Coordinates of C-alpha atoms in Angstrom, one line a residue:
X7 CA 28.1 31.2 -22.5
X8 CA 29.5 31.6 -18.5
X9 CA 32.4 33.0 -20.0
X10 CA 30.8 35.5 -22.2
X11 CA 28.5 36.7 -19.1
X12 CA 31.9 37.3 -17.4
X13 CA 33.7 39.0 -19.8
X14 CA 30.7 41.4 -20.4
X15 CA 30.1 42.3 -16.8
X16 CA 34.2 42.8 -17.1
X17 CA 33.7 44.9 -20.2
X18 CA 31.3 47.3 -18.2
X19 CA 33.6 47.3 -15.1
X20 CA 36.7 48.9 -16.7
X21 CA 35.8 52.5 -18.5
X22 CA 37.6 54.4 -16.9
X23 CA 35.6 57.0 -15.5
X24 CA 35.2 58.4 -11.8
X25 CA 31.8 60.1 -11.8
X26 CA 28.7 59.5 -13.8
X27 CA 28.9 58.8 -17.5
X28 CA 29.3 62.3 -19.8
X29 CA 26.8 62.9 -22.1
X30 CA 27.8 61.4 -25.5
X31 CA 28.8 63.5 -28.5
X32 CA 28.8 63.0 -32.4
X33 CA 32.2 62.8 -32.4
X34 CA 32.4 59.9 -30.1
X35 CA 29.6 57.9 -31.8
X36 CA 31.8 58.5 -35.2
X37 CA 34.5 56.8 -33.6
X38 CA 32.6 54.1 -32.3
X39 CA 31.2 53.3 -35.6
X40 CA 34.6 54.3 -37.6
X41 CA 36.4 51.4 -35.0
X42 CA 33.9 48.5 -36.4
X43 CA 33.9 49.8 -39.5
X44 CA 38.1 49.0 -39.8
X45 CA 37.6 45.7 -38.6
X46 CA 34.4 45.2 -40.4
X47 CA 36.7 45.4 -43.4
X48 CA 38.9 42.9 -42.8
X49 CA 35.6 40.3 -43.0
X50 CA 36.1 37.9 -46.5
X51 CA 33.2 38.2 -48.7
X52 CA 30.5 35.7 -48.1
X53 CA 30.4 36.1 -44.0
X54 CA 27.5 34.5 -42.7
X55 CA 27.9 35.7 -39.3
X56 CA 30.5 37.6 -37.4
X57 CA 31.5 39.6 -34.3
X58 CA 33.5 42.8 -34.2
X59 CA 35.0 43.8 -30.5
X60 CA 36.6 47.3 -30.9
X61 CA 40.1 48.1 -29.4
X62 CA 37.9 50.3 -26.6
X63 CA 35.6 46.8 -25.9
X64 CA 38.9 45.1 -25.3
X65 CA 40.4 48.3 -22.7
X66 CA 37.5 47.5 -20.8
X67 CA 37.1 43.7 -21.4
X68 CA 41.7 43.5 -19.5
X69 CA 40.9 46.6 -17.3
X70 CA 37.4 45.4 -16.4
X71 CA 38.1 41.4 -15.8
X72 CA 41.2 42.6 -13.4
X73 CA 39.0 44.8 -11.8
X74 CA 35.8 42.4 -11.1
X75 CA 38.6 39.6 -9.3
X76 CA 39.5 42.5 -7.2
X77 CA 35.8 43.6 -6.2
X78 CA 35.1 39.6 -5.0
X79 CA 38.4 39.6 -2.7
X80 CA 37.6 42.2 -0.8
X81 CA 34.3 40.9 0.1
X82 CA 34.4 37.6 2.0
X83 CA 30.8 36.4 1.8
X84 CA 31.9 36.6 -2.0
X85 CA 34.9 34.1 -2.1
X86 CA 32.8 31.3 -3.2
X87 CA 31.9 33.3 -6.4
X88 CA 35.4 34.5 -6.7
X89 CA 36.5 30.3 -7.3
X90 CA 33.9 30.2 -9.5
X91 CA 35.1 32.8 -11.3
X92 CA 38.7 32.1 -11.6
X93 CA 37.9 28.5 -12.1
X94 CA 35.6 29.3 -15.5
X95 CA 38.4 31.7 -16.8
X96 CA 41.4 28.6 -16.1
X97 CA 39.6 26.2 -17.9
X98 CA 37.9 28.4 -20.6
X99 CA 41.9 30.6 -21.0
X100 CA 43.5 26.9 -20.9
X101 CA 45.2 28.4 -17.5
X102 CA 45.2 30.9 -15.0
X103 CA 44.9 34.5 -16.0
X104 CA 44.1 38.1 -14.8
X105 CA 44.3 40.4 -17.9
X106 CA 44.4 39.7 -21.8
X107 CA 48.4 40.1 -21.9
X108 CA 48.6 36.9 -19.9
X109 CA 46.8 35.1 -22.8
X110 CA 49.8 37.0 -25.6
X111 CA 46.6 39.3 -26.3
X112 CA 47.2 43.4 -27.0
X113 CA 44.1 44.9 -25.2
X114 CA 44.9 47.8 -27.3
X115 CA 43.5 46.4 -30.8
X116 CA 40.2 45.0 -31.7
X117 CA 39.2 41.2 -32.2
X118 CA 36.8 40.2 -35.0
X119 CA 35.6 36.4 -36.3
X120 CA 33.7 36.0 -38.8
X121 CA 31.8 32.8 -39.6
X122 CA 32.2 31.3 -43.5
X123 CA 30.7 28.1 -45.1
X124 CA 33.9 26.4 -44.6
X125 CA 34.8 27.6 -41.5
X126 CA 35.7 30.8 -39.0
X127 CA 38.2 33.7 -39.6
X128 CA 39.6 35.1 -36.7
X129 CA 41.5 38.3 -36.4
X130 CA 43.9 37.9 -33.2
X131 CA 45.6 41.2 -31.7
X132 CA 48.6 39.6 -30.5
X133 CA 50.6 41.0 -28.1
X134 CA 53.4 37.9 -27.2
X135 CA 53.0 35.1 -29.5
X136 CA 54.5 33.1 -27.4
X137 CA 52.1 33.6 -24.3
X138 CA 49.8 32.6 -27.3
X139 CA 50.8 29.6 -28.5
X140 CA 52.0 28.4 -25.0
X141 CA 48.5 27.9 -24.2
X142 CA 46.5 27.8 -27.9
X143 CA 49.1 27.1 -30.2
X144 CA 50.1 23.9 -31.9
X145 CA 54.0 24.7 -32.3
X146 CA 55.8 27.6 -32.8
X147 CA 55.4 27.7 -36.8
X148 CA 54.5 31.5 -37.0
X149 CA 51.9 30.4 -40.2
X150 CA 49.8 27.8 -37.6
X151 CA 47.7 28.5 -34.6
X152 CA 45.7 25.5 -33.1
X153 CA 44.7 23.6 -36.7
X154 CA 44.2 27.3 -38.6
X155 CA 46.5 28.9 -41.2
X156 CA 47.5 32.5 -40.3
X157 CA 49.1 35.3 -42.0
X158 CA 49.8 39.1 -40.5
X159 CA 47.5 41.4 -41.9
X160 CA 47.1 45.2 -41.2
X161 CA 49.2 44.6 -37.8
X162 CA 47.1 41.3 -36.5
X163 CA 47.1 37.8 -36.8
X164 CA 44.2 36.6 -39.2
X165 CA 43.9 33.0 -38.9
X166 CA 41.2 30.9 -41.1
X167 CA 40.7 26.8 -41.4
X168 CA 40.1 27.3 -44.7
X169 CA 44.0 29.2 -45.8
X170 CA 41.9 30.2 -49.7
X171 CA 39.8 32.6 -47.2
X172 CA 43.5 34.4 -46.2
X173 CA 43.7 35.5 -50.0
X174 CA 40.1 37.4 -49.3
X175 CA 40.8 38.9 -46.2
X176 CA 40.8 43.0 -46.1
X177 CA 37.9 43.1 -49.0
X178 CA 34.8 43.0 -46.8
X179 CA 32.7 46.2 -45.5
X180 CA 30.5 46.7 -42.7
X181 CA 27.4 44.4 -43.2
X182 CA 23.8 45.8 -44.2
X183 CA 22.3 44.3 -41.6
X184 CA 24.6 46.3 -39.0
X185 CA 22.8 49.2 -40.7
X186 CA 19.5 48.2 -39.9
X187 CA 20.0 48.4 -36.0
X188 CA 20.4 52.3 -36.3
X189 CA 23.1 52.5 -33.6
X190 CA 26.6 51.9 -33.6
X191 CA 28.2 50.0 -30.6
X192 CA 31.6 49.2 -29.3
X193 CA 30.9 45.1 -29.8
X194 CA 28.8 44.4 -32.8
X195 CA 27.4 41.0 -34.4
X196 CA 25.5 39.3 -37.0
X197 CA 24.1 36.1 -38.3
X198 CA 22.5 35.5 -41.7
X199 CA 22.2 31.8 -41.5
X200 CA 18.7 30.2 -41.9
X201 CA 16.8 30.2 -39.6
X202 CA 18.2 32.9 -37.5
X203 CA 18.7 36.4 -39.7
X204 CA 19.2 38.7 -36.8
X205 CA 21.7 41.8 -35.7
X206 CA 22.8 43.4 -32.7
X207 CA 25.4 46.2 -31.1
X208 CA 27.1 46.2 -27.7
X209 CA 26.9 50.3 -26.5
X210 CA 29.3 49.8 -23.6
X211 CA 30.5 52.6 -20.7
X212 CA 31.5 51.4 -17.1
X213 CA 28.9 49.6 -15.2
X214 CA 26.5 49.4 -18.0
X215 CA 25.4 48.0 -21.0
X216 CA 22.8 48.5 -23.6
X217 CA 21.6 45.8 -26.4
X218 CA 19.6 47.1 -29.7
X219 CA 19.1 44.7 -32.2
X220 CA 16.8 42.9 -34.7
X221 CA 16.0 39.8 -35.8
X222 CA 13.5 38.1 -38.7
X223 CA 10.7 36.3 -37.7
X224 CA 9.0 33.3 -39.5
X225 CA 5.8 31.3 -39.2
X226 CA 3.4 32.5 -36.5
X227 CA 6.0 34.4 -33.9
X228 CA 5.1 37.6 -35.5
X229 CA 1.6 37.7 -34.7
X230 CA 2.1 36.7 -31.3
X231 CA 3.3 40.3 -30.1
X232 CA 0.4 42.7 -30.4
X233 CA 0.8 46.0 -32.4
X234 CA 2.0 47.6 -28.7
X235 CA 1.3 50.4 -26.9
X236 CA 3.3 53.2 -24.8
X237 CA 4.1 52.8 -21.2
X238 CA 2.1 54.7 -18.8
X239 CA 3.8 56.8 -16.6
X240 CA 4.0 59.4 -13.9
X241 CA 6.3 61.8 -14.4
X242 CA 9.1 62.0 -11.6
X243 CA 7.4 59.6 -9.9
X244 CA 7.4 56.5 -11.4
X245 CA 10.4 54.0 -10.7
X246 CA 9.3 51.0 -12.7
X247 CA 6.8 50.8 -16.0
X248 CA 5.7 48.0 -18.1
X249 CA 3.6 47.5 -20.9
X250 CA 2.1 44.3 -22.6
X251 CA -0.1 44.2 -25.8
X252 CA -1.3 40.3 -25.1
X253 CA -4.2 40.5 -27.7
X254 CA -1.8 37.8 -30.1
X255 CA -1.6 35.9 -27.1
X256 CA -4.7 36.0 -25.6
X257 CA -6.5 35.0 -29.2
X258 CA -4.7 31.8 -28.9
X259 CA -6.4 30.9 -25.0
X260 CA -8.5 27.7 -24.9
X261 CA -11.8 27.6 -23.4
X262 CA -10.5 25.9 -20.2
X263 CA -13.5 25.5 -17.4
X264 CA -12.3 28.1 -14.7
X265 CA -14.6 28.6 -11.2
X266 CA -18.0 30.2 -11.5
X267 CA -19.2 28.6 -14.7
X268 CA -16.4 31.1 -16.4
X269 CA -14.2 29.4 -19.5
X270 CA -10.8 30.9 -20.1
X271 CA -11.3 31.8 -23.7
X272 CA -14.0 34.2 -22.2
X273 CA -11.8 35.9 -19.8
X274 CA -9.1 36.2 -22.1
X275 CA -11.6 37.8 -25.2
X276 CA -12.7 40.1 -22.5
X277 CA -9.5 41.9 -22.5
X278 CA -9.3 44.7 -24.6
X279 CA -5.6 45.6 -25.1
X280 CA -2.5 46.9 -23.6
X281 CA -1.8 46.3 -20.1
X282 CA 0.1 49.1 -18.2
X283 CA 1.9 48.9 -14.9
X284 CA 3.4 51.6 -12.4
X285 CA 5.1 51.2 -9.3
X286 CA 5.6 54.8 -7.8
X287 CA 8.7 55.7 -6.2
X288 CA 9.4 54.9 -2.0
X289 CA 6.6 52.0 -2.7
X290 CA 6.9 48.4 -3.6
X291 CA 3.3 48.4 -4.4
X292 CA 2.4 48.3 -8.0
X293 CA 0.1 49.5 -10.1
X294 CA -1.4 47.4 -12.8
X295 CA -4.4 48.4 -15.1
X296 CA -5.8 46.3 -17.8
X297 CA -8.3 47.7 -20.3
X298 CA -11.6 45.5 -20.4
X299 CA -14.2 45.8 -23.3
X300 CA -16.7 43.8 -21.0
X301 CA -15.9 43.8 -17.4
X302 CA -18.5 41.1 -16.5
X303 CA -16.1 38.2 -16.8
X304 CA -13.7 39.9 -14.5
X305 CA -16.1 41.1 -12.3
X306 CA -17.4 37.5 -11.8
X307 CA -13.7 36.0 -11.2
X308 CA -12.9 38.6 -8.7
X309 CA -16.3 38.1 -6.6
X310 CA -15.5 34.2 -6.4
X311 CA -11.3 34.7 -6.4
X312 CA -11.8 32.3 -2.6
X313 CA -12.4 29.3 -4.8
X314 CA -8.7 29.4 -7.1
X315 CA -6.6 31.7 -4.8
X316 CA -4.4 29.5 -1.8
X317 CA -6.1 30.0 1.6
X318 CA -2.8 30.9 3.0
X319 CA -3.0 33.8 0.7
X320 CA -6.1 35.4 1.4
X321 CA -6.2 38.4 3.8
X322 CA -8.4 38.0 6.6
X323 CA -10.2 41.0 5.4
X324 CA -12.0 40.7 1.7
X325 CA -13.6 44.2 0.8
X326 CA -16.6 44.2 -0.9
X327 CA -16.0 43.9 -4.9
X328 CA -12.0 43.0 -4.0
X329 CA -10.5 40.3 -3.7
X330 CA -7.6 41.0 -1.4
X331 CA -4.6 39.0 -0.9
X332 CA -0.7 38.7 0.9
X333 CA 2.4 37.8 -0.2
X334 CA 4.2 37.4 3.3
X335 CA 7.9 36.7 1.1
X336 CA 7.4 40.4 0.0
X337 CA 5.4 41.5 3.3
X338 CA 3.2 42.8 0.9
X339 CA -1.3 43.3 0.0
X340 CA -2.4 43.4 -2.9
X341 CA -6.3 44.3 -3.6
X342 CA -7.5 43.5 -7.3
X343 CA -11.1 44.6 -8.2
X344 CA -13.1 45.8 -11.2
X345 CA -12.9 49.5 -12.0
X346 CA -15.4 50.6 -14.7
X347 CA -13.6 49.3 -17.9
X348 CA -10.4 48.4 -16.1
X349 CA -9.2 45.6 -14.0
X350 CA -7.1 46.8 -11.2
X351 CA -4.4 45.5 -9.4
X352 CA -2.5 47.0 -6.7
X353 CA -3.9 49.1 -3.5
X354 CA -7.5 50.3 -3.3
X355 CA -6.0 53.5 -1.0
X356 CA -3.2 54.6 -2.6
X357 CA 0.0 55.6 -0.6
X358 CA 1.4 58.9 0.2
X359 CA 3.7 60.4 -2.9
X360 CA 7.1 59.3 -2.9
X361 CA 10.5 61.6 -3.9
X362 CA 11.0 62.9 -6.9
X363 CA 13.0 60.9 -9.2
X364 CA 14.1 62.1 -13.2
X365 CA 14.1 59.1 -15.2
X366 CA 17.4 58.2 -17.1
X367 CA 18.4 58.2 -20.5
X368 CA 17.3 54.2 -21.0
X369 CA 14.3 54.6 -18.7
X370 CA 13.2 57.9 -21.1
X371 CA 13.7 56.5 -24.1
X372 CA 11.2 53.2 -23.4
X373 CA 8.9 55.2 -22.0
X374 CA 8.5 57.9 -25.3
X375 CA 8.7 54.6 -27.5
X376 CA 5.8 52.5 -28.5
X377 CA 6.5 48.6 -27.6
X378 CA 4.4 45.1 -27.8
X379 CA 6.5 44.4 -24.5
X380 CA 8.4 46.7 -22.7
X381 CA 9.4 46.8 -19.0
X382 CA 12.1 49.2 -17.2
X383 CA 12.7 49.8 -13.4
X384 CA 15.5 51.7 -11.5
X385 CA 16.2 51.5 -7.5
X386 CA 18.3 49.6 -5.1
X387 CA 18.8 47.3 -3.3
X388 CA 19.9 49.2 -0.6
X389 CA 17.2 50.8 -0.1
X390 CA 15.0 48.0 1.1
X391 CA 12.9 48.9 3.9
X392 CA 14.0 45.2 5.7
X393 CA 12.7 42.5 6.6
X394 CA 12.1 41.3 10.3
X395 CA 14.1 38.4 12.0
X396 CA 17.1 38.6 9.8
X397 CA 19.9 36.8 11.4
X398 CA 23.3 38.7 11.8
X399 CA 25.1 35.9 10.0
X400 CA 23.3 34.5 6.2
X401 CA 23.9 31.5 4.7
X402 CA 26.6 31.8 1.8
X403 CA 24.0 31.4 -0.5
X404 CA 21.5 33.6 0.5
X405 CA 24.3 36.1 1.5
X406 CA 25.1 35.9 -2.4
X407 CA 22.2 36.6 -3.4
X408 CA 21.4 39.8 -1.8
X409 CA 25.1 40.6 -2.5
X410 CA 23.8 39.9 -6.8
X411 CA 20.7 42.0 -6.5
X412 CA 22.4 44.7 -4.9
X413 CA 24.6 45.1 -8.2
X414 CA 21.8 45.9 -10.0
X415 CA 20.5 49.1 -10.3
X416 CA 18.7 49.5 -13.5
X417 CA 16.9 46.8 -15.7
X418 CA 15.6 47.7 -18.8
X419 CA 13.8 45.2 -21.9
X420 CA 11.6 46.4 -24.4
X421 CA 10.8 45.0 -28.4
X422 CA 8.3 45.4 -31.3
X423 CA 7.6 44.1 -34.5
X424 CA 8.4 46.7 -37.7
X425 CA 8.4 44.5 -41.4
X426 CA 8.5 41.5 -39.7
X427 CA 11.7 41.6 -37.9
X428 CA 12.3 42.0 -34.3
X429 CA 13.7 45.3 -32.7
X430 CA 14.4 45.0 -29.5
X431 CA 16.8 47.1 -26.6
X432 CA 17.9 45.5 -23.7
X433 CA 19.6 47.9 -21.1
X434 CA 21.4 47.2 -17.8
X435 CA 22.8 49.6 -14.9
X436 CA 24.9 47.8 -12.6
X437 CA 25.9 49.3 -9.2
X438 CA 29.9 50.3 -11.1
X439 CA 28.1 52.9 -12.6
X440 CA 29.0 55.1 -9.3
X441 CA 32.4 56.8 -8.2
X442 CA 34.8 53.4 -7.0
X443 CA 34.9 55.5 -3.2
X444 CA 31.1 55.0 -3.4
X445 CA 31.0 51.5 -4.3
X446 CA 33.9 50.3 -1.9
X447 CA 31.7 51.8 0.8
X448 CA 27.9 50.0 -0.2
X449 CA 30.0 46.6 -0.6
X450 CA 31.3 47.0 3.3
X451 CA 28.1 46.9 4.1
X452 CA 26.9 43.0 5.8
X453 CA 24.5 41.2 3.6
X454 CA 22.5 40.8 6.3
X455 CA 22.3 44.5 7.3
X456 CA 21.5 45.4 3.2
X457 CA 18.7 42.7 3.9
X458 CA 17.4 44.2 7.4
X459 CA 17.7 47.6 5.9
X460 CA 19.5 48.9 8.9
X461 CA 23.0 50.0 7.8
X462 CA 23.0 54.2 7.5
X463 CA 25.3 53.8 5.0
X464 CA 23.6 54.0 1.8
X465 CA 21.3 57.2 3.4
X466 CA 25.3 58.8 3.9
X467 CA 27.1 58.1 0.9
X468 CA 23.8 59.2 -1.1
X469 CA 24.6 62.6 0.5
X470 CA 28.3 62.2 0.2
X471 CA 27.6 61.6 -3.7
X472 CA 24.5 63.8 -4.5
X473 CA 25.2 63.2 -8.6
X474 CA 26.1 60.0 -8.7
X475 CA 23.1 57.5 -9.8
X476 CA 22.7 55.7 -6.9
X477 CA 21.5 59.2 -4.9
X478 CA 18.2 58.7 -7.5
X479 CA 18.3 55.0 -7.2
X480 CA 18.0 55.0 -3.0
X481 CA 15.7 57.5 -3.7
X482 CA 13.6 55.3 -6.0
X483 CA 13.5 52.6 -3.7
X484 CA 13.9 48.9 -3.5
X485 CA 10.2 48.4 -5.8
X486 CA 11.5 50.3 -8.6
X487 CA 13.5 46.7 -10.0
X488 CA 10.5 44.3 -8.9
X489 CA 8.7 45.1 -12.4
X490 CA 11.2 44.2 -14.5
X491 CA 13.3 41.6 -12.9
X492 CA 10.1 39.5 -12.3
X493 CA 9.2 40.1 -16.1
X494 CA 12.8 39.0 -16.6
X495 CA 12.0 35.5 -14.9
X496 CA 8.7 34.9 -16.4
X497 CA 10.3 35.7 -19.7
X498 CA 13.2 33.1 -19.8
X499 CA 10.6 30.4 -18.3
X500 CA 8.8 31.1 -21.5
X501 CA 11.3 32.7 -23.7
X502 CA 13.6 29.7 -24.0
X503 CA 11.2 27.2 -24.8
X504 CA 9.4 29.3 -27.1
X505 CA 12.4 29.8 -29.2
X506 CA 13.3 26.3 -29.2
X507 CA 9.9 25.4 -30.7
X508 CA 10.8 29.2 -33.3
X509 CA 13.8 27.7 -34.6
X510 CA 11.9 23.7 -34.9
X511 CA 9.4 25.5 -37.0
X512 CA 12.0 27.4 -38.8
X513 CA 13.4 24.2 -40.1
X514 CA 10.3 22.6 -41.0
X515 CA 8.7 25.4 -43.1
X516 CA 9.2 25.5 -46.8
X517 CA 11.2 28.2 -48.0
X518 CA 9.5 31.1 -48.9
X519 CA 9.3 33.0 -52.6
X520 CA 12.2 35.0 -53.5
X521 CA 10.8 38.3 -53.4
X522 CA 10.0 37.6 -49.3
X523 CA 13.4 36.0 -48.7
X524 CA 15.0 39.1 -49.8
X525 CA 12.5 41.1 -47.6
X526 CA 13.8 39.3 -44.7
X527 CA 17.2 38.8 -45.0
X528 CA 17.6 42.9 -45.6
X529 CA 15.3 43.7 -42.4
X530 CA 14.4 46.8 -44.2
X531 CA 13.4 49.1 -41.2
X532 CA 9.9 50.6 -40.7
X533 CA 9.8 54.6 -40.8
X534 CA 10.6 55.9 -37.3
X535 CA 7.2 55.2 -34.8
X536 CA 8.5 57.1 -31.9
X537 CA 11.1 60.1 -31.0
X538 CA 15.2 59.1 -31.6
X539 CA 16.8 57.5 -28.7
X540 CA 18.4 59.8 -26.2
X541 CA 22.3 60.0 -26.7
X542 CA 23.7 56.9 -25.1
X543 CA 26.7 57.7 -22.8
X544 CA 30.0 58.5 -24.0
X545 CA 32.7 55.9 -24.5
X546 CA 35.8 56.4 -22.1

């Protein structure tokens, strides 16, 4: 799983491309899709699961990888993470390597496995079998690699455990459920083994990546997600949105005795439906609204919010009808009080307007869709308005740290439920997204000088660079990625679990009548709920 992390962020790394990404074009999404497709073809009938990694995946996956070990050498606070990095790829590679013709691989083909009852086929682009077998290979015998038989087939090696599988090869077809996703990508997957029927694609282009998939849902998952909402937003001045239907959730709340005479089941069935968040650009404040169809309970938890919230957290000052507290981490107030038919979080006095900032392709397309969980945020670290007492020398891993969160630059996550399945996208902007001059520049800059926010640099390579994305992101501000990377966390302390107890359920339930089996394992997709994504970037 390390490895595959790596190899993605490498993937994104090495499009070549000097400026921002080019608008894409049909013909480049043809090609894309016409790149699976030939190695979709080479699948044997009866897949159950398989990955497709186009010859343009694999550029960027040897350009990319060669690329990341060069950006950790030239950053000393990074070495640590550099051995890290070249110590997963020796013992995952079974040595040391820097690009795929080290391992015998041709980064100018595609690789493909695809997962059978009796075992995987692989399709290996081999570039030196030699290379290969010196550090996979069981012997030289050209028909053997590792404990598969292989044969040459349409100018790869196509290796299966099971040799009656070779015979097949070259018969299969792109799989239904790639069809379902409604994009095409430059890495594409599926599984159809029970419990998990699910499908994704990979849209790649340097210093980003965007995940759209779906997957089937059993048992009570579905219901969980509300029937969703869209984001509210502010136009050009909105770095982060989020928007939560909890009503699935919130039915399932037991009456718990809270302060005041209050029980949790009340609270929660005083909720009314979506909540919406903002933060507005140049702030770190947010804005978070929830729609109440009988503020009373609300109202009474505000008025007696001493009694559950820390002392340490309370501002000296409590408004009347607020409840007002700090989070000294994030040198930040927060007021929350009863508005009407709303519960309101964020700052009773609004600040001043912030710049103007044009959302992006990812960030436009979550906010014109209609999601039962959706979150997206833009901004930089860089642009954080510092913090006092930093010390000119961090700790390694602190200095880490800042230097992980300054990669990011855009966070997108947003899913629904359409016939029972799953859609979800999953978008990420790294700081490689910029011209290479502007990145060697940001990464000169002293972790603790990114954290004080007193280096000029990012204010001068912004006007340097006026069209590359991270003029908009410094503009945006440090707030814009607090939305959805602390969704983010909350998710995965939840998420994993959750799934865990998804796939235990799975298991357990009896299967279901034929006519709903075949429902599910063709995720037939609902009629379109919300304008067609934006074109995606084009593929270098």
């Amino acid at each position: 799983m390390r490895l595959s992390l790596v190899l993605l962020l490498a993937a994104t790394l090495g499009c070549k491309k000097e400026g921002p990404a080019p608008s894409a074009t049909a013909a480049t999404a043809a090609h894309t899709g016409a790149a699976a497709d030939d190695l979709w073809k080479l699948a044997p009938p009866g897949a159950i699961g398989g990955v497709v990694v186009t010859p343009a995946a694999m550029g960027m996956i040897d350009r990319g990888g060669q690329e990341l070990l060069g950006v950790l050498q030239q950053i000393p606070d990074l070495a640590d993470a550099r051995r890290q990095v070249e110590e997963l790829m020796t013992e995952s590679l079974g040595g040391p390597a820097t690009s795929l013709a080290d391992l015998g691989l041709d980064p100018a083909r595609g690789f493909a496995m695809f997962m059978l009852p009796t075992g995987p086929v692989m399709v290996m682009p081999i570039g030196d079998r030699a290379k290969l077998d010196a550090r996979f290979g069981v012997g030289t015998d050209p028909a053997k690699l590792g404990d598969g038989t292989c044969q040459p087939t349409q100018g790869a090696l196509v290796c299966a455990q099971d040799a009656a599988q070779l015979a097949k090869v070259g018969t299969g077809a792109t799989p239904a459920q790639i069809t379902t996703v409604g994009s095409r990508g430059e890495i594409e997957f599926f599984v159809e083994a029970a419990p998990i029927q699910a499908a994704g694609v990979a849209q790649l282009a340097r210093g980003e990546v965007t995940l759209r998939g779906r997957m089937a849902l059993v048992g009570p998952y579905a219901a969980m997600l509300g029937g969703g909402a869209k984001p509210r937003i502010e136009a050009g001045r909105s770095s982060a949105f989020g928007v939560v239907d909890p009503t699935g959730m919130l039915a399932q709340v037991p009456a718990v005795p809270l302060p005041g005479g209050l029980a949790a089941d009340a609270v929660a069935s005083s909720i009314k439906g979506p909540m919406t968040v903002t933060i507005a650009t140049g702030t770190t404040i947010p804005d978070l609204r929830v729609p109440l169809n009988d503020p009373a309970p609300l109202t009474a938890l505000v008025a007696g919010c001493k009694a559950f919230v820390p002392a340490e957290m309370l501002a000296p000052e409590q408004p009347a009808g607020t409840c007002r507290i700090t989070i000294p981490q994030y040198a930040m107030t927060l007021d929350i009080w009863v508005d009407g038919q709303e519960l309101r979080i964020g700052a009773r006095t609004p600040a001043a307007p912030g710049p103007t900032v044009k959302l992006t392709p990812l960030g436009a397309e979550l906010a014109a869709g209609t999601w039962a969980l959706g979150f997206w945020g833009r901004g930089t670290m860089y642009g954080s308005a510092g913090f006092a007492g930093v010390p000119a020398a961090l700790p390694p891993e602190l200095s880490s740290m800042i230097r992980g969160l300054g990669v990011l630059s855009e966070l997108g996550v947003a899913t629904r439920v359409e016939n029972g399945a799953l859609v979800f996208v999953v978008g990420v902007r790294t700081l490689f997204a910029n011209p290479p001059a502007l990145v060697s520049k940001l990464l000169a800059i002293p972790a603790s000088e990114i954290l004080a926010g007193k280096s000029p640099v990012p204010a001068e390579v912004a006007k340097a660079f006026p069209d590359a994305p991270f003029a908009q992101d410094l503009a945006a501000g440090q707030g814009g990625l607090m939305v959805p990377t602390a969704v983010v966390g909350m998710l995965a302390a939840i998420a994993v679990p959750a799934f865990m107890r998804y796939m235990e359920h799975a298991r357990a339930a009896p299967p279901p009548p034929v006519e709903q089996v075949e429902q599910v394992e063709q995720i037939e997709p609902a009629a379109p709920a919300q304008p067609a994504a934006p074109a995606r970037p084009a593929t270098p």
